[in-house]
Coordinates of C-alpha atoms and ligand atoms in Angstrom, one line a residue:
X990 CA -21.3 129.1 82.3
X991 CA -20.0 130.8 78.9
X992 CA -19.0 127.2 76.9
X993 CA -16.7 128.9 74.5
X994 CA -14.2 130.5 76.1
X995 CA -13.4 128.0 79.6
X996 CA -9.4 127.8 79.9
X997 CA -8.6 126.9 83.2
X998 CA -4.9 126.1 84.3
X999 CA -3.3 123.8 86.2
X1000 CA -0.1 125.7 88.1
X1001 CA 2.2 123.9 90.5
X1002 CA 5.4 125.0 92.1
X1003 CA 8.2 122.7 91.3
X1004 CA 9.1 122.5 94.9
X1005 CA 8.5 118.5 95.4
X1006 CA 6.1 115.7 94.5
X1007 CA 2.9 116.5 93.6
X1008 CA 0.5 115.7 96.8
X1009 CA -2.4 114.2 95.9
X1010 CA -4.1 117.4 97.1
X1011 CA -2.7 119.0 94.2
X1012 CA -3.6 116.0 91.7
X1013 CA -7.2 116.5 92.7
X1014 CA -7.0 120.3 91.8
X1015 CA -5.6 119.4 88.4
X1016 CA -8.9 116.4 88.1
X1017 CA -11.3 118.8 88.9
X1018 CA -9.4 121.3 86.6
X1019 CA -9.3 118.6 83.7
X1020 CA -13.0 118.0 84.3
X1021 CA -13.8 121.3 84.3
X1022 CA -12.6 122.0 80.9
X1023 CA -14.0 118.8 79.4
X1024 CA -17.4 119.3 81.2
X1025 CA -17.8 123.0 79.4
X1026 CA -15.7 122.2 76.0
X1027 CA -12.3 124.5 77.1
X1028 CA -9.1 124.1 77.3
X1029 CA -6.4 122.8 80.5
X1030 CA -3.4 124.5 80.2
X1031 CA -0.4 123.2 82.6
X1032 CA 2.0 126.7 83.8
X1033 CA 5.0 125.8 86.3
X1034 CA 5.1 128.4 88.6
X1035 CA 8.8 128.1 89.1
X1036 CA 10.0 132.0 90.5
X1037 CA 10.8 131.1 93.6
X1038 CA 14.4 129.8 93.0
X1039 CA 14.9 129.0 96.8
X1040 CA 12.4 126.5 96.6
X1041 CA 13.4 124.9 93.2
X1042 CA 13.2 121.1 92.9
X1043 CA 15.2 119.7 90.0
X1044 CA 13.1 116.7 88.8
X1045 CA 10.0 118.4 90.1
X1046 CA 8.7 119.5 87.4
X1047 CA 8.8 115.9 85.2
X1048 CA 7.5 114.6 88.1
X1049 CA 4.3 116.6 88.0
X1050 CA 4.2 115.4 83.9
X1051 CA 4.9 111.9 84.7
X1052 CA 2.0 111.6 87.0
X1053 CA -0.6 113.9 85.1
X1054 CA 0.4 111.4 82.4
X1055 CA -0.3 108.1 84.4
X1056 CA -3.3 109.4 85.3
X1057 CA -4.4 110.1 81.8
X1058 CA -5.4 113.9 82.5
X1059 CA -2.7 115.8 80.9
X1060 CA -3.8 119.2 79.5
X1061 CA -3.4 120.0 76.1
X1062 CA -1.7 123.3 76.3
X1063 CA 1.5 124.4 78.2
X1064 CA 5.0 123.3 79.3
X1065 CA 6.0 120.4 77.1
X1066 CA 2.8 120.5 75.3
X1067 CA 2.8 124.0 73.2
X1068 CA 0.6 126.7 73.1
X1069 CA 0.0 130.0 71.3
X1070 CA 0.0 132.0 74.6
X1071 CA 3.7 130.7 76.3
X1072 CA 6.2 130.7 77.5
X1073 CA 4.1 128.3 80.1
X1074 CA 7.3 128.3 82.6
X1075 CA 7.1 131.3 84.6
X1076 CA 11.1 131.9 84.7
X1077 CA 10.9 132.0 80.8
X1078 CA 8.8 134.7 81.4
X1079 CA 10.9 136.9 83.4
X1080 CA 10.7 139.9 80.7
X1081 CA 7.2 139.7 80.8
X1082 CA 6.1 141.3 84.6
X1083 CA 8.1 144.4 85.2
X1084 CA 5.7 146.2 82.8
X1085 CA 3.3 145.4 84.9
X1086 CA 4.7 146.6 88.0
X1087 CA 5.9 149.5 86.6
X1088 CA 1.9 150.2 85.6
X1089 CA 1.4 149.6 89.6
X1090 CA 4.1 151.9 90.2
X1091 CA 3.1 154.5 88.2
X1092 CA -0.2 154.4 89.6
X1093 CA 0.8 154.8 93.3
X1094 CA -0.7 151.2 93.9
X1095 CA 3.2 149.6 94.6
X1096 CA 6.0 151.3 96.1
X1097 CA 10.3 150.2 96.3
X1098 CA 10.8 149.1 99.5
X1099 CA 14.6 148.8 101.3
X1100 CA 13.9 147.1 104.4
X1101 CA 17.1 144.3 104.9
X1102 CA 15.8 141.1 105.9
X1103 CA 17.7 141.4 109.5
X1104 CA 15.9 144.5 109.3
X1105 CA 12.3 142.7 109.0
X1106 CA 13.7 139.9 111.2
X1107 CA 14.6 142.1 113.9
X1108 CA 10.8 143.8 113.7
X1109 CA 9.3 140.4 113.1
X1110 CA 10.9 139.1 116.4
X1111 CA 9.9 142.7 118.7
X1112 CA 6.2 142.1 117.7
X1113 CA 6.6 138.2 118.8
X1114 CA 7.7 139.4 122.1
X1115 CA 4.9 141.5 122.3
X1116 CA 2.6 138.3 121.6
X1117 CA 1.9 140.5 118.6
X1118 CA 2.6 139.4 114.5
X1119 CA 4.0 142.0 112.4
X1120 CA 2.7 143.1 109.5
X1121 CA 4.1 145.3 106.6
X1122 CA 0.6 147.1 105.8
X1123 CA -0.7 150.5 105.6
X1124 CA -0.3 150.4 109.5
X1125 CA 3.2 150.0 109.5
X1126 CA 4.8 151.2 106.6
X1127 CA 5.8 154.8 107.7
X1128 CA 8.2 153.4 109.9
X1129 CA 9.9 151.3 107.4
X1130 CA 12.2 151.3 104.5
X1131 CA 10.7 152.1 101.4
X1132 CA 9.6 155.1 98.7
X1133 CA 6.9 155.8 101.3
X1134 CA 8.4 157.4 104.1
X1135 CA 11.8 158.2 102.6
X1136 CA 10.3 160.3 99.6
X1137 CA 10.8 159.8 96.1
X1138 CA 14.4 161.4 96.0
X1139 CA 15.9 159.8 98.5
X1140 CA 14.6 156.2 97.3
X1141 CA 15.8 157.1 93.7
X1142 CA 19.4 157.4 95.4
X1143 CA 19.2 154.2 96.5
X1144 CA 18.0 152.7 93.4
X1145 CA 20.5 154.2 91.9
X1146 CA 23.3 153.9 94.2
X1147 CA 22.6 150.0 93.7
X1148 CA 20.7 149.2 97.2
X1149 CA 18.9 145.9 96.8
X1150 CA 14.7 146.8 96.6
X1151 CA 11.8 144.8 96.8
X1152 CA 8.5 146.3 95.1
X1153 CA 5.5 145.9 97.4
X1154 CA 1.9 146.2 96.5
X1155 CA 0.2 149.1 98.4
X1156 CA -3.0 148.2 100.0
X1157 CA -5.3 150.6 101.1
X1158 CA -6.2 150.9 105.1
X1159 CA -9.7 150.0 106.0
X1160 CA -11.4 149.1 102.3
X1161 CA -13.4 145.9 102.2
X1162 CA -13.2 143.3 99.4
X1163 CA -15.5 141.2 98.1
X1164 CA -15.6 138.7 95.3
X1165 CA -17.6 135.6 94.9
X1166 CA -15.9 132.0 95.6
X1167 CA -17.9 129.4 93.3
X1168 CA -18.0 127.2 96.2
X1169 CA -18.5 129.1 99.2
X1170 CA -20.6 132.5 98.3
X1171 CA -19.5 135.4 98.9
X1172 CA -16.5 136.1 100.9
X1173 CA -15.3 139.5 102.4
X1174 CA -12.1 140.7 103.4
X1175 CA -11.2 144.0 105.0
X1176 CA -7.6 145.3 104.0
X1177 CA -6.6 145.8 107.3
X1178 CA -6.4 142.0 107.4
X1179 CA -4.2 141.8 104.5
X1180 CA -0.4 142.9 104.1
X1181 CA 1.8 145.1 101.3
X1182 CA 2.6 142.1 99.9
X1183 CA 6.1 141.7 97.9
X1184 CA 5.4 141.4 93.9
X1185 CA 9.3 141.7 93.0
X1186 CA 11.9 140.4 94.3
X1187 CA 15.3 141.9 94.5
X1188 CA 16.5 139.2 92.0
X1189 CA 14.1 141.1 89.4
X1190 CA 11.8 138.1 89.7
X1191 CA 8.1 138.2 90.2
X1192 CA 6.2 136.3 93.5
X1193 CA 3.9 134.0 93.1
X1194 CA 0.7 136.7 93.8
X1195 CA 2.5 138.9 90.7
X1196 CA 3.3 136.3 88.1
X1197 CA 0.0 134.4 88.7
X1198 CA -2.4 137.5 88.2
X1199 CA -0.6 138.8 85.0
X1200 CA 0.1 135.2 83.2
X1201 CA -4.1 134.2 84.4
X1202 CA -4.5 137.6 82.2
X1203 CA -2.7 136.6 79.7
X1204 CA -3.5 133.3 79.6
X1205 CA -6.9 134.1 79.4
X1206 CA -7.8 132.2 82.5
X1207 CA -11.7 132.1 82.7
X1208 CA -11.8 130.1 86.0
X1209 CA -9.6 129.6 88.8
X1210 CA -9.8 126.4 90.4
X1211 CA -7.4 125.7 93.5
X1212 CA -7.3 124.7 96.9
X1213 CA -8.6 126.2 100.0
X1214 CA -4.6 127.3 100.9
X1215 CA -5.3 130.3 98.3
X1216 CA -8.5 131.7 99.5
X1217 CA -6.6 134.4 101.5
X1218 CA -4.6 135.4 98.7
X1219 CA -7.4 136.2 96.9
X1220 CA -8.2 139.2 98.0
X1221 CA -5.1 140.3 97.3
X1222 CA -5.4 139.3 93.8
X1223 CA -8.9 140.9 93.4
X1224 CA -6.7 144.0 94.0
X1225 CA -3.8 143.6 91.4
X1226 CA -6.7 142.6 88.8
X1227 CA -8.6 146.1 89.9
X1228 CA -5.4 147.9 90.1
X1229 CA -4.2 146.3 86.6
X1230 CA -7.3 147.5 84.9
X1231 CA -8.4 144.2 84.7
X1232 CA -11.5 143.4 86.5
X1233 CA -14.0 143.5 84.2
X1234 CA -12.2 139.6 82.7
X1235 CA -11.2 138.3 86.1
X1236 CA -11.4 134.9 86.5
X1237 CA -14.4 132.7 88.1
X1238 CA -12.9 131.6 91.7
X1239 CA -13.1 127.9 93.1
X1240 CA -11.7 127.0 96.1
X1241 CA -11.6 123.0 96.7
X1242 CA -12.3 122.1 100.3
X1243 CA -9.2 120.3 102.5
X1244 CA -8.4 117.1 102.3
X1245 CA -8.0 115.8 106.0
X1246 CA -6.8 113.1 107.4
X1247 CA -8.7 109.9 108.5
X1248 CA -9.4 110.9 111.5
X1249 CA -11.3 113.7 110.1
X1250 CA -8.6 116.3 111.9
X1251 CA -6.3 118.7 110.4
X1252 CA -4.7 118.6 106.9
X1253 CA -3.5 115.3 105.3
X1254 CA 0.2 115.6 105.4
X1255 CA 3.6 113.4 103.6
X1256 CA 4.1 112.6 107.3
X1257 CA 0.7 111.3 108.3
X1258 CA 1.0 109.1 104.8
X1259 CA 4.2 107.9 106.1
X1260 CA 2.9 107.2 109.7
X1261 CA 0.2 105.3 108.4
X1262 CA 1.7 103.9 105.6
X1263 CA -0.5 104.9 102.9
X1264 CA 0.4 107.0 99.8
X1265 CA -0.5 110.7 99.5
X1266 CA 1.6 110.6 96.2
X1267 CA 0.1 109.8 92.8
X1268 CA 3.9 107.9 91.9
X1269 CA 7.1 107.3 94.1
X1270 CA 9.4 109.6 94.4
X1271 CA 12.6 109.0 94.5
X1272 CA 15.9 111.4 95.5
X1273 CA 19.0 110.2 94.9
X1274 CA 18.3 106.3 94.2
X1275 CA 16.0 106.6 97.6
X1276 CA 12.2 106.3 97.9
X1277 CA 11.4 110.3 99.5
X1278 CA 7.8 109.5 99.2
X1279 CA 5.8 106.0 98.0
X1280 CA 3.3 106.9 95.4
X1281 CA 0.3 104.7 94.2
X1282 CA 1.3 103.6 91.2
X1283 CA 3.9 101.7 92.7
X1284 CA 1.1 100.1 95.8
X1285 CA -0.5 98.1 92.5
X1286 CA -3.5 101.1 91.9
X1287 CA -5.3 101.2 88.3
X1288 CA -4.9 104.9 87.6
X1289 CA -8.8 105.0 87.2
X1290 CA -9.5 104.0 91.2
X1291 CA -7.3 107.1 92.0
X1292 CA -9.0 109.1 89.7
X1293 CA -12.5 108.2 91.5
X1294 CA -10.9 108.0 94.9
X1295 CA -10.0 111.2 94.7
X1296 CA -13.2 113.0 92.7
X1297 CA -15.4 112.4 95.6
X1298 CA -12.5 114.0 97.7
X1299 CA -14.5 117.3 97.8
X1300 CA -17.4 116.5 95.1
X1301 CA -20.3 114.5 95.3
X1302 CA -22.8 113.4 92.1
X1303 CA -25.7 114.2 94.4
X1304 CA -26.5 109.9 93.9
X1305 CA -25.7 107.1 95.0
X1306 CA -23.2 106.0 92.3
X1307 CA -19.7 105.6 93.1
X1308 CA -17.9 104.2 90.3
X1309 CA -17.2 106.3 87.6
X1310 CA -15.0 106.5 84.9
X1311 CA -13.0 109.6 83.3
X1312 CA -15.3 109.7 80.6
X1313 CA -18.6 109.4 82.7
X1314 CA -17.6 112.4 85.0
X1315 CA -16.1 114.7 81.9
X1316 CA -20.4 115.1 81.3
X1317 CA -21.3 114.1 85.1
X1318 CA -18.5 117.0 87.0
X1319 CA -21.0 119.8 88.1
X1320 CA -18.9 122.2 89.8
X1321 CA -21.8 123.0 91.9
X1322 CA -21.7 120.0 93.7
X1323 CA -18.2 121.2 95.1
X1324 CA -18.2 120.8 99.0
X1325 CA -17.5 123.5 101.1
X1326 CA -16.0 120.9 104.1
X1327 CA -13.1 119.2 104.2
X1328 CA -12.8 115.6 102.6
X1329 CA -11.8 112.7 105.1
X1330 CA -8.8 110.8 104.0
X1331 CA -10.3 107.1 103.9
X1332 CA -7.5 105.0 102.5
X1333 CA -10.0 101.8 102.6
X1334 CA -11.8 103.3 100.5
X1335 CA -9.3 103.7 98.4
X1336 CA -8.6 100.0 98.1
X1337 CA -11.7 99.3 97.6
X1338 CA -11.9 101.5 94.5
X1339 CA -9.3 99.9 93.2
X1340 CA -10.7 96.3 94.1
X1341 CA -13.6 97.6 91.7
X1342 CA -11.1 98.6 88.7
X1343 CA -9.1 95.4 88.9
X1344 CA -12.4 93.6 88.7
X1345 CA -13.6 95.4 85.9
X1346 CA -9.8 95.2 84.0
X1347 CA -9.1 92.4 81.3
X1348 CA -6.9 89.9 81.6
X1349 CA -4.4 91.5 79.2
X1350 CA -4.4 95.2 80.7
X1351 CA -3.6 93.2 84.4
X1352 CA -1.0 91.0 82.9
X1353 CA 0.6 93.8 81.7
X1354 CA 0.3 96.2 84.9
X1355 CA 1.3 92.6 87.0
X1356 CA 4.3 91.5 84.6
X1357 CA 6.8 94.2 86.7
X1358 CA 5.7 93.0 89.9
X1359 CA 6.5 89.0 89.2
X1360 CA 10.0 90.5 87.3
X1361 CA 10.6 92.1 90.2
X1362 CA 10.6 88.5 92.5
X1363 CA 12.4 86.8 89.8
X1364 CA 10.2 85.3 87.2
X1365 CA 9.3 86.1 83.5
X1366 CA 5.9 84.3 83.1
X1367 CA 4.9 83.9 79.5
X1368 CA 1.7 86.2 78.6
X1369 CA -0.6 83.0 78.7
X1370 CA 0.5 82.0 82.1
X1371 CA 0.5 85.4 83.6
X1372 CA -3.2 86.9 81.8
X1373 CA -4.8 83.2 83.4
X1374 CA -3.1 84.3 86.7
X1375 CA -4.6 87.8 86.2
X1376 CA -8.4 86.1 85.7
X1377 CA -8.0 83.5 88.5
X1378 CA -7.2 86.2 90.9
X1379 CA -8.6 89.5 90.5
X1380 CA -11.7 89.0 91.9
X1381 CA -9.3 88.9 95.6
X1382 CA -7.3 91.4 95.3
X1383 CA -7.2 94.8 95.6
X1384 CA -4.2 95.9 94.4
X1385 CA -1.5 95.2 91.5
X1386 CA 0.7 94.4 94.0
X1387 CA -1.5 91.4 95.4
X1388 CA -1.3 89.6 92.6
X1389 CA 2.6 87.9 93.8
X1390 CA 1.0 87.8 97.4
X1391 CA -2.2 85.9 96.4
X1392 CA -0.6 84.1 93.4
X1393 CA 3.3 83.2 94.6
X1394 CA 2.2 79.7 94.5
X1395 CA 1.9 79.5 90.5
X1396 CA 5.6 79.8 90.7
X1397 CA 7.4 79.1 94.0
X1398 CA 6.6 75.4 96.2
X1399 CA 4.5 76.1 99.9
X1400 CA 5.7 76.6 102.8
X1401 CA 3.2 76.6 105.1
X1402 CA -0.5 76.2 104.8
X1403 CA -3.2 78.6 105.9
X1404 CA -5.4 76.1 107.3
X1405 CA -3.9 73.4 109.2
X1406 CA -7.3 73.2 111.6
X1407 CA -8.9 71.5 108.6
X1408 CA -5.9 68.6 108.3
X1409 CA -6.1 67.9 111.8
X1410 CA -10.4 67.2 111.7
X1411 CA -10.4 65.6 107.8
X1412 CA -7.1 63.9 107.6
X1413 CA -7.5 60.5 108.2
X1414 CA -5.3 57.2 108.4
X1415 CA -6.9 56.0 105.2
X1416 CA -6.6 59.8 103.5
X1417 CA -2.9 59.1 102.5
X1418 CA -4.1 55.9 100.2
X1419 CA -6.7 57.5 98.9
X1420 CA -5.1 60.5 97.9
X1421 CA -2.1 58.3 96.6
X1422 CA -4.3 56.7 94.6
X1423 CA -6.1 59.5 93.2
X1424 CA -3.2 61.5 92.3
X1425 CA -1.9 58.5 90.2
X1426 CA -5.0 58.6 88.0
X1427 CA -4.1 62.9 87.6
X1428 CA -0.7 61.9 87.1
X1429 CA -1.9 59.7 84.0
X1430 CA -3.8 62.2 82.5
X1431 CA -3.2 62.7 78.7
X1432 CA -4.6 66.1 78.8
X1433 CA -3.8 67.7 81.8
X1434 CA -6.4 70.6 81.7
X1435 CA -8.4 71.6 84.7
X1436 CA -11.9 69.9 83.2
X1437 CA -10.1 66.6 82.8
X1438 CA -8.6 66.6 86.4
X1439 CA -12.1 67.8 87.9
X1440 CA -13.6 64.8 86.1
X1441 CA -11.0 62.5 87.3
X1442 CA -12.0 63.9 90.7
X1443 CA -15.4 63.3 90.7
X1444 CA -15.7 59.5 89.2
X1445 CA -12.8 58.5 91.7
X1446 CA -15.3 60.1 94.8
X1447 CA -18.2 58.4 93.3
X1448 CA -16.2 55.0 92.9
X1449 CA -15.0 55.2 96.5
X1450 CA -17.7 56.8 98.2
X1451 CA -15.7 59.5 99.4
X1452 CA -16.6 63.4 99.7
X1453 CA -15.2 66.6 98.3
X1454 CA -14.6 67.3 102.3
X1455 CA -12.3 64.4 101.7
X1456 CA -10.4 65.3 99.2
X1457 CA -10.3 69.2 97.7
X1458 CA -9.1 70.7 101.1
X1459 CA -5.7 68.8 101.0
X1460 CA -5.5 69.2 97.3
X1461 CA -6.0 72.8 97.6
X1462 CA -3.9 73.0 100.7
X1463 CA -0.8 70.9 98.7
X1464 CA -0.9 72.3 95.9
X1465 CA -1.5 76.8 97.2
X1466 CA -0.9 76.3 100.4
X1467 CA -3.8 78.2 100.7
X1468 CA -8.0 77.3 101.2
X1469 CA -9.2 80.4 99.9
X1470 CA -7.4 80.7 95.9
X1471 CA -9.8 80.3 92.6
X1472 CA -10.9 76.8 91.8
X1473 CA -8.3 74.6 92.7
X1474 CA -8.6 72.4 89.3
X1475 CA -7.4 75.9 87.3
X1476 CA -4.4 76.2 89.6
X1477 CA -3.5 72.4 88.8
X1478 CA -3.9 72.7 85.1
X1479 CA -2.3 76.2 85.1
X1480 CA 0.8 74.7 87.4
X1481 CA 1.2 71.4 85.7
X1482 CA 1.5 67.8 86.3
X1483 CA 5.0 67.8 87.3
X1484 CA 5.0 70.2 89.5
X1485 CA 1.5 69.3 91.1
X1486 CA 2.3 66.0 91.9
X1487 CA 5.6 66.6 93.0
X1488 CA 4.0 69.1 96.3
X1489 CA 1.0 66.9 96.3
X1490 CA 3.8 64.2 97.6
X1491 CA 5.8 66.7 100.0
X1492 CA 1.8 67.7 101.1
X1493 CA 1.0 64.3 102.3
X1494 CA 4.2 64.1 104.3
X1495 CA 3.4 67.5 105.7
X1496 CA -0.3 66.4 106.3
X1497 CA 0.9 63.4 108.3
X1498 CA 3.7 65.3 110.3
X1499 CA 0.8 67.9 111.3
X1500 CA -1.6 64.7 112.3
X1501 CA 1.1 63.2 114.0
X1502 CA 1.7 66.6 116.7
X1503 CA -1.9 66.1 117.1
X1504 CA -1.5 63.3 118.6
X1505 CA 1.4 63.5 120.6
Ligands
LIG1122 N1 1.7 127.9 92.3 C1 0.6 127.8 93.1 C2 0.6 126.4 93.7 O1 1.7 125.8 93.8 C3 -0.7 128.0 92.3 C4 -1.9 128.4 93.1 C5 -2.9 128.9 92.1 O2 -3.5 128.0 91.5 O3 -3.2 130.0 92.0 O4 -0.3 125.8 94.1

């Protein structure tokens, strides 16, 4: 691989939120270009004004962002080659198909779209699928079987046109795909594909080949969805005089969904209720799409969810960071077969990162989610609630689900097997008396309270069994939080003592249904 001149290119149709399908195409992109020293340009391929999405397009930037694998060059970042938004570019193509033109390899074509509806719908009845190719083209509308004069008229009389690509009948192509080998296609599979529109505006097959020319795009990496345009494209470089600098081919392998079946779609995220979406996104004040930002994931889990989506490192390592796979990424170690969709996996990623996160980066990512039930914890409270808790939970979101306690009085209790076996008639004096000594603590730090703990067992001859289950149960509700003595301190006397004293009620009203 030449290491000077790699540019590769990121370029999305604003049409919607980014799937995280097309966020892996711009990792492996990013990657890419780190791995071999070039450059990651981002172009919006925005000519298709049908399919437009206002908002699309920051969307796309937002979420490259978050992930922290923006390119360097291209819309909103500058560039010596740009425009980098295709309908800035609009002046650009038609010398381009004009070359085709002139060289016989694109013809003006007339055909209405009732017209091509009304042949598309004969060749359905016919269980057939029409084609507008070498095979059919005589019997339609265009410079082809009208003649040159007569489609001149029409030009000129103001007829709406398309210009289509002319493909040759029974020619093979063959290019090599990175990932897969060598592929062949015969022409007779492919169609006269439309390169201008009658609005004067590029396709997508027209606009990509001439800005990848003159971007100087060394290597294409996309997803598998392309592979049958490119043969098509092989053409427009050979017919453009441009296949001597074509671009290097990648093409990622699916990303399917859990069950290992068929493409991983928005609606199978939304069935199972698990984001396909790197950030929510939002139309009109409503959530179209949840995103994983928002489920409480460190942008690094995604990032390593979603490299082994189609790659492997060829060992047994799974956690990586950005940095370790900008010099790890061989783009030989591409798969060829689809990538299950394994959400658990997922979380578990992101269990890893949260793990691995300081105290001061979680507080941070956590502060929204506690603002968003109410409280403003100061930064000490919130960072100690950050390092009690995120060895348990694996996501952002968590942290309010596993850590309410710190803020709002229990309701219930997750273990109330344990009151009815260990809570005893003498219990309530015992913890009364206990939590008098806590209560009387000068220093009310989790050390202090864990010593008062202990010398009051030792002095009564009384076991932890005894005591830290109804402590932990009064005070979290819950027998399986961090060290109950760091959730008293971190609470505070006040507010300790005042559940411990609704616990023991709660503890005798459960003993007392026992025994009724
Ligand atoms: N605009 C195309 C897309 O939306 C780009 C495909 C390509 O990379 O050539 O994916």
């Amino acid at each position: 691989m030449s290491q000077s001149k790699v540019r590769v290119r990121f370029a999305p149709s604003p049409t919607g939120p980014l799937h995280i399908g097309g966020v892996r195409t711009a990792l492996y992109n990013y990657l890419f270009a780190k791995k071999y020293g070039g450059t990651f340009l981002l172009r919006i391929e925005d000519t298709d004004q049908k399919r437009f999405v206002e908002g699309a397009e920051e969307y796309i930037i937002e979420s490259l962002k978050w992930l922290n694998i923006l390119p360097t060059e291209g819309v909103g970042l500058g560039g010596d080659l740009g425009p980098y938004r295709q309908s800035e570019r609009k002046d650009i193509y038609p010398k381009y198909t004009q070359q085709l033109l002139d060289a016989g390899h694109a013809y003006y074509a007339f055909d209405t779209p009732e017209e091509l509806t009304a042949k598309r719908l004969e060749a359905e009845a016919e269980k057939q699928v029409f084609k507008y190719s070498s095979a059919s083209r005589m019997e339609m509308k265009n410079a082809l079987s009208l003649g040159d004069a007569e489609a001149k008229k029409l030009i000129d009389s103001g007829t709406p046109w398309v210009i289509r690509l002319k493909i040759p009948a029974d020619e093979q192509v063959v290019f090599q795909d990175q990932v897969r080998g060598e592929v062949t296609y015969s022409t007779n599979e492919l169609d006269d594909k439309v390169l201008m529109k009658t609005d004067g505006l590029p396709t997508y097959h027209m606009a990509n080949i001439v800005d990848d020319h003159l971007m100087e795009i060394s290597h294409v990496i996309r997803g598998e969805e392309w592979l049958p345009s490119t043969p098509t494209h092989v053409l427009l470089y050979r017919y453009l005089g441009w296949e001597e600098t074509m671009p290097e081919f990648f093409h990622l392998p699916l990303i399917l969904k859990p069950t290992g079946k068929g493409k991983m779609s928005k609606r199978d995220g939304a069935k199972l209720g698990i984001p396909v979406f790197p950030i929510d996104y939002v139309v009109n004040g409503i959530l179209d799409a949840p995103g994983f930002r928002e489920k409480g994931f460190l942008p690094q889990a995604v990032i390593n969810f979603l490299v082994l989506l189609g790659w492997n490192p060829g060992t047994d390592q799974e956690v990586f960071s950005l940095e370790d796979l900008a010099t790890i990424f061989d783009p030989k170690r591409i798969n060829k077969s689809g990538a299950r969709y394994d959400f658990d996996k997922a979380k578990w990623f992101n269990q890893q990162y949260i793990m691995m996160a300081n105290d001061d980066e979680l507080a941070a990512m956590a502060r929204p989610v506690f603002e968003a039930q109410g409280y403003h914890p100061e930064d000490h409270l919130l960072k100690n609630i950050c390092r009690l808790l995120k060895e348990r939970v694996t996501s952002i979101a968590e942290f309010w689900d596993q850590g309410y306690y710190f803020f709002e009085d229990v309701t219930e209790f997750d273990n109330e097997k344990i009151v009815r076996k260990k809570w005893k008639p003498v219990s309530r004096g015992l913890l009364e008396d206990l939590m008098t000594r806590i209560d009387g603590l000068e220093d009310y730090n989790a050390e202090a309270i864990e010593n008062t703990v202990k010398a009051y067992m030792e002095e009564t001859g009384i076991g932890f069994g005894d005591v830290l289950p109804f402590l932990r149960l009064g005070v979290s509700g819950t027998m399986k939080g961090p060290p109950v003595f760091e959730i008293m301190e971190l609470i505070g006397k006040q507010t300790v003592s005042h559940r411990m004293k609704a616990g023991f009620d709660k503890f005798d009203a459960i003993k007392s249904q026992q025994n009724q």
